[in-house]
Short mmCIF file of C-alpha atoms in Angstrom, two decimals:
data_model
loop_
_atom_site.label_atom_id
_atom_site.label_comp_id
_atom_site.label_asym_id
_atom_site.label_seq_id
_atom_site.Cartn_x
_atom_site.Cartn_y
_atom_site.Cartn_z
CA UNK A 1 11.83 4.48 -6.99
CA UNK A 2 15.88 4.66 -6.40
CA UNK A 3 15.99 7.54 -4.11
CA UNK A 4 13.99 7.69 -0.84
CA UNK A 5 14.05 10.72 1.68
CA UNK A 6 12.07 11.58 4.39
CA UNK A 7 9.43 13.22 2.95
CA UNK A 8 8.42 10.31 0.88
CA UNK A 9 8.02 8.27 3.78
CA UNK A 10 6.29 11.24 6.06
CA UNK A 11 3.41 10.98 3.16
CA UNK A 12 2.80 7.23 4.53
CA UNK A 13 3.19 7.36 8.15
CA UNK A 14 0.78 8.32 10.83
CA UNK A 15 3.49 10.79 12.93
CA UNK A 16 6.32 12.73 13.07
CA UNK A 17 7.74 9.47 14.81
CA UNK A 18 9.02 7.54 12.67
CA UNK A 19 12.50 5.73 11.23
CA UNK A 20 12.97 4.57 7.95
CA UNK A 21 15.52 2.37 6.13
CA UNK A 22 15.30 2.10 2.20
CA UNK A 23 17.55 -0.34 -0.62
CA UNK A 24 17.42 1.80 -3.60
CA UNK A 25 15.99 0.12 -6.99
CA UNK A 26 17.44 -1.22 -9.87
CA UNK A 27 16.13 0.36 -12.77
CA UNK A 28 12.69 -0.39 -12.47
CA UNK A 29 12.11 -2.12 -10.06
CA UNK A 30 13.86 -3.97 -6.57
CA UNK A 31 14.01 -0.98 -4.51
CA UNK A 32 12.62 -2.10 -0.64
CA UNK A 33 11.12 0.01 1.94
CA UNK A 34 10.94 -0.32 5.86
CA UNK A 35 9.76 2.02 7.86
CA UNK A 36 9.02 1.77 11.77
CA UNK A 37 7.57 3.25 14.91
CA UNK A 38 10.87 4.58 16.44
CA UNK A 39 8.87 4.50 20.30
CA UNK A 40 8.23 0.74 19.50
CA UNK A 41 11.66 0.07 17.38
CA UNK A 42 15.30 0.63 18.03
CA UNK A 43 17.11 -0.12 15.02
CA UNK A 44 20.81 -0.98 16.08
CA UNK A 45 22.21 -2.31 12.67
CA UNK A 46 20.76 -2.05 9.00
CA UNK A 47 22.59 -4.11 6.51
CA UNK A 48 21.70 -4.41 2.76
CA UNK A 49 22.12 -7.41 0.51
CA UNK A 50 20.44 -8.18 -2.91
CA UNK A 51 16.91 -8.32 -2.13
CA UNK A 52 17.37 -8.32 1.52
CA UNK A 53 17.18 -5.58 3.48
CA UNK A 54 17.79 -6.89 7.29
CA UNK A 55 17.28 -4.10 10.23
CA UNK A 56 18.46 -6.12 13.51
CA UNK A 57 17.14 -4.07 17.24
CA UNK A 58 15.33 -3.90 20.44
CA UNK A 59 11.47 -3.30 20.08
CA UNK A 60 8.78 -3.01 22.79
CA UNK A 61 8.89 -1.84 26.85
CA UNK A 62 10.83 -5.23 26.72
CA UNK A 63 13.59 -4.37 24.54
CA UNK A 64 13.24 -7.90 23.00
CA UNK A 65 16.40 -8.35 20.53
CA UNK A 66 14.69 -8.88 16.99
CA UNK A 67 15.77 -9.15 13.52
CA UNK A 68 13.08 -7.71 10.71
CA UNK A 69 13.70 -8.83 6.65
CA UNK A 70 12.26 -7.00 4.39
CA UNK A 71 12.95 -9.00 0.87
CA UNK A 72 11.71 -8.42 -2.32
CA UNK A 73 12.73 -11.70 -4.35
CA UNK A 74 13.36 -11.37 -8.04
CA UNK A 75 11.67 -13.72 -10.62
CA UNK A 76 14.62 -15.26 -12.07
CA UNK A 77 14.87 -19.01 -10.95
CA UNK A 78 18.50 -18.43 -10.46
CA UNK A 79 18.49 -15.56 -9.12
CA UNK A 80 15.59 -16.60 -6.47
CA UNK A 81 18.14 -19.53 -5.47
CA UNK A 82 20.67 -16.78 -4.68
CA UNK A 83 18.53 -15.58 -2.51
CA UNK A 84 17.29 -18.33 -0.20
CA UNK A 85 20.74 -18.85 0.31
CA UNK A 86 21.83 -16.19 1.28
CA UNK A 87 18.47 -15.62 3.44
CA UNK A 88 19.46 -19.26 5.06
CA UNK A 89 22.82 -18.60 5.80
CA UNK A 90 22.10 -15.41 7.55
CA UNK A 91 19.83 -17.10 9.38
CA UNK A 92 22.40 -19.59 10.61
CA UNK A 93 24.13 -17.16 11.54
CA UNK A 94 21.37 -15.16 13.64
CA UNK A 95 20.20 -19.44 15.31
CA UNK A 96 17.97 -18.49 18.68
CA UNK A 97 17.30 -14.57 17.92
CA UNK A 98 13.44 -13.87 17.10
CA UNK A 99 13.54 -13.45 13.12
CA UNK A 100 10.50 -12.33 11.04
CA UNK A 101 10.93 -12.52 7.57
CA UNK A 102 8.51 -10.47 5.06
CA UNK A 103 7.36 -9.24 1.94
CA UNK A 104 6.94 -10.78 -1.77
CA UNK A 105 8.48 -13.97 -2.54
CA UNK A 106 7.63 -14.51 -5.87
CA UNK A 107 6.82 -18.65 -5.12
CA UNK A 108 4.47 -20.46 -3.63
CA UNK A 109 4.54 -23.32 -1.65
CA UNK A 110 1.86 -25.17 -3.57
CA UNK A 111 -0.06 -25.86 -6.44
CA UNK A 112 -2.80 -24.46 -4.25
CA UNK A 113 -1.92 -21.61 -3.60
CA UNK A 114 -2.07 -20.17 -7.79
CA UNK A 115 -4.91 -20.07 -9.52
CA UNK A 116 -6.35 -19.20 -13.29
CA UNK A 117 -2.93 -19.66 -14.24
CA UNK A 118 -2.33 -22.72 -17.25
CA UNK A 119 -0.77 -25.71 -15.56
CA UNK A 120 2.62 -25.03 -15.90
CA UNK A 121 3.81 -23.79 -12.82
CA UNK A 122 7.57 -23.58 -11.92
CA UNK A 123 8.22 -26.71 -9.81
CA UNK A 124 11.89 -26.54 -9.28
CA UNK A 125 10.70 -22.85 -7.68
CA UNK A 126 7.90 -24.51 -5.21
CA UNK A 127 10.96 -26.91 -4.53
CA UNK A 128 13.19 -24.60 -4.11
CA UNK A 129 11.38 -22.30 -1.29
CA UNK A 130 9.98 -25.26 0.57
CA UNK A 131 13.42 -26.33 1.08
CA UNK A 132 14.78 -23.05 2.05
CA UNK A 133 11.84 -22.44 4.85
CA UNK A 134 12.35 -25.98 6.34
CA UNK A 135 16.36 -25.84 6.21
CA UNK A 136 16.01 -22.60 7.89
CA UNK A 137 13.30 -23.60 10.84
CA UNK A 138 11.00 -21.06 9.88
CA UNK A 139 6.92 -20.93 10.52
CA UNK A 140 4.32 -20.52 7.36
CA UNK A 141 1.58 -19.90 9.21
CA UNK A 142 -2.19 -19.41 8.36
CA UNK A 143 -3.00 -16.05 6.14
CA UNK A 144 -6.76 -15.36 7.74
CA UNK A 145 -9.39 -13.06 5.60
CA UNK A 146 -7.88 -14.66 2.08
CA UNK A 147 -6.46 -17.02 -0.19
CA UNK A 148 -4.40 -15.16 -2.86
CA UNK A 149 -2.20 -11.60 -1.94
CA UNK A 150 -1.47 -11.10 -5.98
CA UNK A 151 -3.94 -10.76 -8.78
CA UNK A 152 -4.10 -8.33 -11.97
CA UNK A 153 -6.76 -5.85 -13.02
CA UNK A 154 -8.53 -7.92 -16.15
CA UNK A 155 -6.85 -11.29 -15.75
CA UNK A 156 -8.41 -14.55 -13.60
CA UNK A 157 -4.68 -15.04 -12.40
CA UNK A 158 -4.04 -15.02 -8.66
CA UNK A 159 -1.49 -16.46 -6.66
CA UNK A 160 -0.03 -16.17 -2.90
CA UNK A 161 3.46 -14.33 -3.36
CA UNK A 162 3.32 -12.29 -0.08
CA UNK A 163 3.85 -13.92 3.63
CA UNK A 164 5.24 -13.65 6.87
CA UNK A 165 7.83 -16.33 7.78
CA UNK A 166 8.63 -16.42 11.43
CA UNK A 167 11.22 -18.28 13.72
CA UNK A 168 9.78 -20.60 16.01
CA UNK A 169 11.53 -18.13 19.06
CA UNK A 170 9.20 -15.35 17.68
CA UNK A 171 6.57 -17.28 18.50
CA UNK A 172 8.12 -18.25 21.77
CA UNK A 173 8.00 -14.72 22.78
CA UNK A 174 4.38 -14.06 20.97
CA UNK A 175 2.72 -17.25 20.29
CA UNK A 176 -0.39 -15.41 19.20
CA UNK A 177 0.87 -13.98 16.02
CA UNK A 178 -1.34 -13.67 13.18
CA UNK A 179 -1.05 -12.83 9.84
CA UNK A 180 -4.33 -11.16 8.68
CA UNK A 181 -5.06 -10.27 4.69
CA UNK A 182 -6.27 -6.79 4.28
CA UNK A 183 -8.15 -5.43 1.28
CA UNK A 184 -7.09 -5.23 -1.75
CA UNK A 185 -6.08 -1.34 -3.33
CA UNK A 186 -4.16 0.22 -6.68
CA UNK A 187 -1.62 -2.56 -6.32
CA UNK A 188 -1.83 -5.87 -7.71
CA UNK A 189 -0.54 -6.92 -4.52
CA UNK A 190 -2.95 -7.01 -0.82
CA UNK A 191 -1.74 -5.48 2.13
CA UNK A 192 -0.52 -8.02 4.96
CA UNK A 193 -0.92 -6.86 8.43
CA UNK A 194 0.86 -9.24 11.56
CA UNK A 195 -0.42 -9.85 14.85
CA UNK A 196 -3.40 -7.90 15.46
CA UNK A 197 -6.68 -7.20 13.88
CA UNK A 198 -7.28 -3.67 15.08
CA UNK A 199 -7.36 -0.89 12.17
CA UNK A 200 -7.38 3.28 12.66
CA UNK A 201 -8.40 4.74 9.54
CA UNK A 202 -7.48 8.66 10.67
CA UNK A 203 -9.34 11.75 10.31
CA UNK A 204 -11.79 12.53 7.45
CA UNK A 205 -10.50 14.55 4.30
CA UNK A 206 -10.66 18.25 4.52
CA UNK A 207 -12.45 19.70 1.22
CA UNK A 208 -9.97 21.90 -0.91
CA UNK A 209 -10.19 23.72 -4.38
CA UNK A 210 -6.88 21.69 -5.92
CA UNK A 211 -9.31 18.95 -6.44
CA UNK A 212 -12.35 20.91 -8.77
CA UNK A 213 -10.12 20.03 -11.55
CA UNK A 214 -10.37 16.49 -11.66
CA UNK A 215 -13.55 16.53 -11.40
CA UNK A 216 -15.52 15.83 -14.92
CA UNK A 217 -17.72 19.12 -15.95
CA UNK A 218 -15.74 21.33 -13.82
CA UNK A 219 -14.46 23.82 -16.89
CA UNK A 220 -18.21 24.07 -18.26
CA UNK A 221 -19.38 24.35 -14.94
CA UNK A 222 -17.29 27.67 -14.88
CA UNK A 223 -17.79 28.83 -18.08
CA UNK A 224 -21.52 28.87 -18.17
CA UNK A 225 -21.52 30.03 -14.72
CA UNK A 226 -19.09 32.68 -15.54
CA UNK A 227 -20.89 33.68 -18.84
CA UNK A 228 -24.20 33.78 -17.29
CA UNK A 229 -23.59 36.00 -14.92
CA UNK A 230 -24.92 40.07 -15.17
CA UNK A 231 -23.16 42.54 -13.24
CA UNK A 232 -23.07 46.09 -14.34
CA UNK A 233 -20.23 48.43 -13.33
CA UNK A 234 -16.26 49.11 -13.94
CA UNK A 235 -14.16 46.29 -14.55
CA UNK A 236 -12.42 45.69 -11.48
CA UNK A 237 -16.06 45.86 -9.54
CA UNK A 238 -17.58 43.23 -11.38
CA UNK A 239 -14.62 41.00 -11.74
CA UNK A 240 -14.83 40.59 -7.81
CA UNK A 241 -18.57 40.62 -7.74
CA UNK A 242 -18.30 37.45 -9.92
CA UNK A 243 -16.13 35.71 -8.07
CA UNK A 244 -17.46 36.33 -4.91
CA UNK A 245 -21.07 34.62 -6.62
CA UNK A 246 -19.33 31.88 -8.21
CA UNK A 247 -17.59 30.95 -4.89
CA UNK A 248 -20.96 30.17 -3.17
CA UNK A 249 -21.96 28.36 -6.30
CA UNK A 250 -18.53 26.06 -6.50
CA UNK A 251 -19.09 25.36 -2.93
CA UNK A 252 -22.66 23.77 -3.34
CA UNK A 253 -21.35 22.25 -7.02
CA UNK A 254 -18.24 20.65 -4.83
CA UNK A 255 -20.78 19.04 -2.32
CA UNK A 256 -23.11 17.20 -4.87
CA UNK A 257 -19.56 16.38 -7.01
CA UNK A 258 -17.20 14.92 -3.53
CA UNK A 259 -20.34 14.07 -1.18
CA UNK A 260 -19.16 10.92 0.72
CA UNK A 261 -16.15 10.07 -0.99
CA UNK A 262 -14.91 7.29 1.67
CA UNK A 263 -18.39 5.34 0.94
CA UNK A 264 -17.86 5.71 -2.65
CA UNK A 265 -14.27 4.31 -2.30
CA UNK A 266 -15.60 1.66 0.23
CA UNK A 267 -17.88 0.40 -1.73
CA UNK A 268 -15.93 0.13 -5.02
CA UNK A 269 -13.64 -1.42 -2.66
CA UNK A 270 -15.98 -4.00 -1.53
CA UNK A 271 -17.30 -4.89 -4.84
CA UNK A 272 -13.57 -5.39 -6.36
CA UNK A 273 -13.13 -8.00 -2.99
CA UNK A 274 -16.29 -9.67 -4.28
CA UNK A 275 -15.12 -9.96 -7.09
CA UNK A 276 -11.53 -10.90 -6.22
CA UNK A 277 -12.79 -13.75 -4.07
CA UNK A 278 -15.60 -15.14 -6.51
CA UNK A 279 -12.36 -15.69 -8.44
CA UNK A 280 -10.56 -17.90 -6.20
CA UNK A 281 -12.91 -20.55 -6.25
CA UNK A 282 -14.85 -19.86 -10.21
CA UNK A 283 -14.26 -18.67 -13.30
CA UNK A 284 -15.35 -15.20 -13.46
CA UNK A 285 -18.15 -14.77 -16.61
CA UNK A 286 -16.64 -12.08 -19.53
CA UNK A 287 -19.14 -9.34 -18.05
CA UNK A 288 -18.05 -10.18 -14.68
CA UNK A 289 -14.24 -9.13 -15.65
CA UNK A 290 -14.83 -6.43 -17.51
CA UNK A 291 -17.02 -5.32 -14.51
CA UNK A 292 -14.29 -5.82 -12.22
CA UNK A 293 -11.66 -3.84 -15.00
CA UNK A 294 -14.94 -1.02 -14.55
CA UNK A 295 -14.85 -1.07 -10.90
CA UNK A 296 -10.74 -0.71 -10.68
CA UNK A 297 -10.88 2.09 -12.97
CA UNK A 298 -13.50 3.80 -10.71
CA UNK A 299 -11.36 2.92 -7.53
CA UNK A 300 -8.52 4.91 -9.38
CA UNK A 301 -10.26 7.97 -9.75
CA UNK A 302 -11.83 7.86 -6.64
CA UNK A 303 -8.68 7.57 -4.64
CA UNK A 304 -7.00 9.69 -6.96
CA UNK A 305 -9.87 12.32 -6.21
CA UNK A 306 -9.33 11.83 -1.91
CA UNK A 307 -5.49 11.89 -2.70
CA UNK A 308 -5.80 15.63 -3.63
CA UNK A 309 -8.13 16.52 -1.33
CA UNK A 310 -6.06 15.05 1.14
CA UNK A 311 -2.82 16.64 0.26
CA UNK A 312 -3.53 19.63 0.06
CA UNK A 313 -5.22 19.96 3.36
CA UNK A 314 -2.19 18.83 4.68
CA UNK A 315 0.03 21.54 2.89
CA UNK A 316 -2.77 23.91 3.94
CA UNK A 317 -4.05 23.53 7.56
CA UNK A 318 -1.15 21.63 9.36
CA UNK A 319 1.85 21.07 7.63
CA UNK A 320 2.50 17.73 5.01
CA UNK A 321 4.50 15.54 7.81
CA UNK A 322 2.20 15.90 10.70
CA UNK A 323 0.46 12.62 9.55
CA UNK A 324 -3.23 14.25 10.33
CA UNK A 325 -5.68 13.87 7.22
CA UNK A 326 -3.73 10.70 6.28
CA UNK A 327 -4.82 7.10 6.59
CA UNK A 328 -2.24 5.68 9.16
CA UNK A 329 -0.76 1.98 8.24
CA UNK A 330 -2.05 -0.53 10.99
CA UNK A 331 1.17 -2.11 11.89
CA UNK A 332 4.35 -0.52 13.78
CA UNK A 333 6.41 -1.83 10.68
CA UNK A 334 5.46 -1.41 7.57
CA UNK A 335 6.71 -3.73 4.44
CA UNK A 336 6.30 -2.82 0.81
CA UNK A 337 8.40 -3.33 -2.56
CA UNK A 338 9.17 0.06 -4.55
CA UNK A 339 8.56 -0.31 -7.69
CA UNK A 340 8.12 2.83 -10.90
CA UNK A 341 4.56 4.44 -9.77
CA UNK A 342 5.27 2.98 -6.45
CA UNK A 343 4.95 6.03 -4.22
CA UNK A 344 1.76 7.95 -6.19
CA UNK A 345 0.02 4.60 -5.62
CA UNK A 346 0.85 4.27 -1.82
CA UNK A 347 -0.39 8.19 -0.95
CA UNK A 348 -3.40 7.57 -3.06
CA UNK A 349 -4.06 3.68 -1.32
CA UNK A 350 -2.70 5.42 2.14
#
């Protein structure tokens, strides 16, 4: 996504009460997106280099001094080396202020830490970002709930791109910072929530007629409803006769069709994490993948389904920025690449 307003970002947040800072895209893909909880965050400088986006403020009762990078690295060996460099001199720069560093780094640190993948993983790139997070005196700590943050629909591959990296006076200030693994969504990548556990998951969906029509059956439904239907009378009479019937009838039809659609989407979401961790330490069987291609397929509509319900109850009942009737993030900042498809994924995942 190049551009980034406002209302993009009022589809992900939780409340009106919010800042966001954005580094548009190239093409494709690069674009990065911060967004933060302006009664935890004071933002006093925002600065933009490639794949960096570095916000520099004041956050909690405190008004701690912090510095929060957002990166997005590219996959280009050379380019990658660009980047810890510029990442380390910055950092140099920035020696005893609290720095958090996050988002996709395209490397790992170890063999380890890929898996599925043929044995020829780029050395001179594990090399390469080791060197950059010792030179620069930053923390790789644990990642609790999971091994792997990247994996692709149909393919065994999974490796850990995503992290926090912390300075060791961010931990002087919260030594019990945690970086959990959440579950896995439409992205390839896993959601990575720091220092707390906690989730809110927001109110329930609020049942709307947009949504009939992505629903399989729904034109026959009408149609032989419609069709079936005796009336006698003028034209206009039995025109609203009919549609006063085949309200009541769409109502029960939408029940039986969207009954429990968070359970459905939990449990497709559970059964992909199965899946997803099976993976990590075996081979997954042929059925087991093309089970797993079934189940993300499923997930898709599903969410896709909940999206529109969930929209237009927004538009409908409160207003689309008032955050109600959307699942808020669980973090005060929120971290996440923008790539093409980016934003349809995030309001359906969100």
């Amino acid at each position: 996504m190049e551009d980034v307003d406002r209302r993009n970002c009022g589809l992900l947040w939780e409340s009106d009460e919010f800042d966001f800072a954005s580094k548009p895209s190239e093409g494709r893909s690069g674009g990065i997106l911060t967004i933060w909880d302006r009664r935890a965050f004071s933002a006093t400088s925002i600065q933009m280099y490639d794949s960096i986006l570095w916000l520099e403020g004041e956050y909690g009762e405190e008004e701690k001094r912090v510095i929060i990078v957002n990166t997005y690295a590219p996959c280009d060996t050379r380019r990658k080396r660009e980047l810890w460099r510029c990442l380390s001199e910055r950092i140099q720069e920035k020696n005893g202020d609290r720095i958090c560093i996050a988002g996709d780094f395209n490397a790992i640190r170890y063999e380890e830490e890929r898996t599925g993948a043929n044995d020829n993983s780029k050395r001179e790139d594990i090399k390469g970002f080791n060197e950059f997070i010792l030179s620069s005196d930053l923390v790789n700590f644990p990642l609790h709930g999971r091994n792997f943050t990247w994996s692709r629909s149909g393919s065994t591959i999974m490796s850990r791109l995503d992290r926090f990296l912390i300075a060791e006076e961010w931990f002087g200030s919260w030594p019990t910072s945690t970086q959990w693994e959440l579950d896995k969504g439409l992205s390839d990548h896993c959601p990575i929530l720091l220092g707390g556990s906690s989730q809110s998951w927001g109110s329930k969906p609020f049942r709307m007629l947009n949504c009939w029509k992505y629903l399989d059956g729904y034109n026959d439904f009408i149609r032989e409803q419609w069709l079936n239907m005796k009336i006698d009378g003028w034209g206009v009479y039995v025109l609203k006769e009919k549609l006063k019937l085949i309200k009541g009838k769409l109502k029960d039809w939408h029940k039986q069709h969207t009954q429990n659609l968070e359970g459905k989407i939990k449990s497709a979401k559970e059964e992909l994490n199965l899946l997803e961790v099976k993976g990590e330490s075996s081979t997954l069987s042929t059925m087991e993948i093309d089970r797993k291609r079934e189940v993300y397929l499923n997930l898709h509509k599903l969410m896709y389904l909940n999206c529109s319900i969930q929209c237009q109850r927004a538009r409908i009942k409160w207003g689309l920025f008032e955050g109600r009737g959307v699942r808020p993030i669980p973090s005060n900042m929120f971290f996440q690449k923008m790539e093409e498809g980016d934003r349809d994924r995030l309001v359906q995942e969100f």
